[in-house]
Coordinates of C-alpha atoms in Angstrom, one line a residue:
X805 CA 55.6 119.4 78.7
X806 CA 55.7 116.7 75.9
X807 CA 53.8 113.7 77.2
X808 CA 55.5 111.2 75.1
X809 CA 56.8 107.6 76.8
X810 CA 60.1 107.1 77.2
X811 CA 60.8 103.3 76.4
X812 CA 62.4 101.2 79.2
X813 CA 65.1 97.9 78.7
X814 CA 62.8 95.2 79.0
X815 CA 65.5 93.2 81.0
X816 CA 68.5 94.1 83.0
X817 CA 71.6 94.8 81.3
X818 CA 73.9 91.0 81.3
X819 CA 76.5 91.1 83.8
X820 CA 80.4 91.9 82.4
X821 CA 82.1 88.5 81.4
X822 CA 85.7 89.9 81.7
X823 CA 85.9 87.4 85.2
X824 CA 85.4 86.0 88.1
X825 CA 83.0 88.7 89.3
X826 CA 84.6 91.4 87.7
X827 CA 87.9 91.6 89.6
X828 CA 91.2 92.4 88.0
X829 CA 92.3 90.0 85.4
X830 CA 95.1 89.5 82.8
X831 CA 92.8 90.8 80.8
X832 CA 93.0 94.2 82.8
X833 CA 96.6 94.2 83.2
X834 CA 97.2 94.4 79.2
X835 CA 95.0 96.7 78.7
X836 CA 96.6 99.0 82.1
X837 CA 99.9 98.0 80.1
X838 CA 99.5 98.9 76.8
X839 CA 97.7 102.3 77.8
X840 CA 101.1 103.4 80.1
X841 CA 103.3 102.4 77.3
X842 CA 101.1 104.3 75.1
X843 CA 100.7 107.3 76.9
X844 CA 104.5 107.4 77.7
X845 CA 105.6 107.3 74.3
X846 CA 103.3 110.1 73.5
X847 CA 104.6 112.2 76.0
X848 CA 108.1 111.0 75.3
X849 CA 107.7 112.0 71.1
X850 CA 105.6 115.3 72.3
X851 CA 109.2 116.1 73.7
X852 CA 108.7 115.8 77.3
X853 CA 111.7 115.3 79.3
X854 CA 112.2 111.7 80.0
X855 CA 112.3 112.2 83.9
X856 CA 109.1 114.1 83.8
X857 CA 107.8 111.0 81.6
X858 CA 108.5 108.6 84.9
X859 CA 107.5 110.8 87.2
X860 CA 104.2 110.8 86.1
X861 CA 103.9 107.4 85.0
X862 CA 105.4 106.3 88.5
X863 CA 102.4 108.8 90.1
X864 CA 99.8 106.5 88.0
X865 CA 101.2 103.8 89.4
X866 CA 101.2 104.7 92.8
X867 CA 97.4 105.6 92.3
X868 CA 96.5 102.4 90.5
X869 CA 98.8 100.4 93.3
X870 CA 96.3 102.9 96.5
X871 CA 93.2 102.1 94.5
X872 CA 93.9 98.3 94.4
X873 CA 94.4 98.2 97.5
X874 CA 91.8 100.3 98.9
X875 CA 88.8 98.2 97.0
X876 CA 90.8 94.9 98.1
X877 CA 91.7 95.2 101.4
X878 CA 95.1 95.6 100.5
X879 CA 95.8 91.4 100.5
X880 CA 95.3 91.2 96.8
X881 CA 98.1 93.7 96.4
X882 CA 100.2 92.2 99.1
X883 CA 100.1 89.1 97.2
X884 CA 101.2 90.2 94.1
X885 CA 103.9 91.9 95.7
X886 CA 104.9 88.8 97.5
X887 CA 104.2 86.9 94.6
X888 CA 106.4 89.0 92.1
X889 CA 109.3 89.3 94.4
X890 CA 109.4 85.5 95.0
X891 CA 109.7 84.9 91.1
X892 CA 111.8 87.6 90.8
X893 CA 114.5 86.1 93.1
X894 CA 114.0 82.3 91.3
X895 CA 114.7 83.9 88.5
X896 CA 111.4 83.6 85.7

Protein backbone atom coordinates (compact mmCIF):
# COMPACT_ATOMS: atom_id res chain seq x y z
CA UNK A 1 0.00 0.00 0.00
CA UNK A 2 1.03 3.80 -0.16
CA UNK A 3 3.75 4.37 2.35
CA UNK A 4 3.01 7.93 2.90
CA UNK A 5 2.96 9.45 6.79
CA UNK A 6 -0.05 10.50 8.12
CA UNK A 7 0.59 13.68 10.22
CA UNK A 8 -0.30 13.56 13.98
CA UNK A 9 -1.78 16.80 16.32
CA UNK A 10 1.26 17.83 17.90
CA UNK A 11 -0.68 18.40 21.23
CA UNK A 12 -3.90 17.21 22.62
CA UNK A 13 -7.00 18.86 21.57
CA UNK A 14 -7.89 21.99 24.57
CA UNK A 15 -10.50 20.96 26.79
CA UNK A 16 -14.40 22.41 26.00
CA UNK A 17 -14.73 25.82 27.90
CA UNK A 18 -18.65 25.69 27.96
CA UNK A 19 -18.14 24.92 32.12
CA UNK A 20 -17.37 23.70 35.08
CA UNK A 21 -16.09 20.40 33.63
CA UNK A 22 -18.39 20.17 31.00
CA UNK A 23 -21.69 19.68 32.83
CA UNK A 24 -25.00 21.15 31.83
CA UNK A 25 -25.09 24.86 31.76
CA UNK A 26 -27.41 27.70 30.81
CA UNK A 27 -25.62 27.64 28.08
CA UNK A 28 -27.00 24.05 27.25
CA UNK A 29 -30.40 24.71 28.21
CA UNK A 30 -30.82 27.58 25.40
CA UNK A 31 -29.53 25.86 22.99
CA UNK A 32 -31.89 22.42 24.20
CA UNK A 33 -34.59 25.33 24.10
CA UNK A 34 -34.37 26.92 21.05
CA UNK A 35 -33.82 23.48 19.16
CA UNK A 36 -37.58 22.09 20.73
CA UNK A 37 -39.13 25.39 19.81
CA UNK A 38 -37.51 25.04 16.55
CA UNK A 39 -38.33 21.66 15.78
CA UNK A 40 -41.98 22.09 16.99
CA UNK A 41 -42.74 24.85 14.81
CA UNK A 42 -41.46 22.88 11.93
CA UNK A 43 -43.55 20.08 12.56
CA UNK A 44 -46.42 22.34 13.51
CA UNK A 45 -46.17 24.48 9.79
CA UNK A 46 -45.35 20.95 8.08
CA UNK A 47 -49.04 20.38 9.19
CA UNK A 48 -48.65 17.90 11.83
CA UNK A 49 -51.43 17.69 14.15
CA UNK A 50 -50.77 19.76 17.19
CA UNK A 51 -51.21 16.73 19.66
CA UNK A 52 -48.84 14.71 17.73
CA UNK A 53 -46.46 17.83 17.97
CA UNK A 54 -46.54 17.36 22.05
CA UNK A 55 -46.39 14.05 22.02
CA UNK A 56 -43.24 13.93 20.61
CA UNK A 57 -41.84 16.80 22.02
CA UNK A 58 -43.05 15.52 25.64
CA UNK A 59 -41.11 11.89 24.50
CA UNK A 60 -37.83 14.23 23.98
CA UNK A 61 -38.29 15.36 27.05
CA UNK A 62 -38.76 12.41 28.89
CA UNK A 63 -35.46 11.08 27.22
CA UNK A 64 -33.42 14.19 27.87
CA UNK A 65 -35.13 14.24 31.74
CA UNK A 66 -33.75 9.71 31.79
CA UNK A 67 -30.46 10.77 30.28
CA UNK A 68 -29.85 13.46 32.89
CA UNK A 69 -30.46 11.55 35.25
CA UNK A 70 -28.77 8.46 34.41
CA UNK A 71 -25.13 10.34 33.86
CA UNK A 72 -26.02 12.38 37.24
CA UNK A 73 -27.12 10.09 39.55
CA UNK A 74 -30.47 11.32 39.34
CA UNK A 75 -29.64 14.30 42.23
CA UNK A 76 -28.94 16.85 39.66
CA UNK A 77 -32.36 16.32 38.29
CA UNK A 78 -34.01 15.96 41.62
CA UNK A 79 -32.80 19.35 42.34
CA UNK A 80 -33.99 21.03 39.58
CA UNK A 81 -37.20 19.57 40.07
CA UNK A 82 -37.18 20.61 43.64
CA UNK A 83 -35.76 23.74 42.71
CA UNK A 84 -38.44 24.63 39.99
CA UNK A 85 -41.39 23.67 41.97
CA UNK A 86 -40.18 25.74 45.01
CA UNK A 87 -40.06 29.05 42.69
CA UNK A 88 -43.00 28.00 41.03
CA UNK A 89 -45.12 28.08 44.24
CA UNK A 90 -43.27 31.76 45.42
CA UNK A 91 -44.33 32.83 42.48
CA UNK A 92 -40.96 34.10 40.02
Amino acid sequence: MNDVPVPRPAAAAPACGCGAAGRFGPTHALILLVAVLGLGSGLFLAGTQLSIVFTLLGGLGAIGAATLTAAGGGRRLVTVLIEAAVRSSAGR
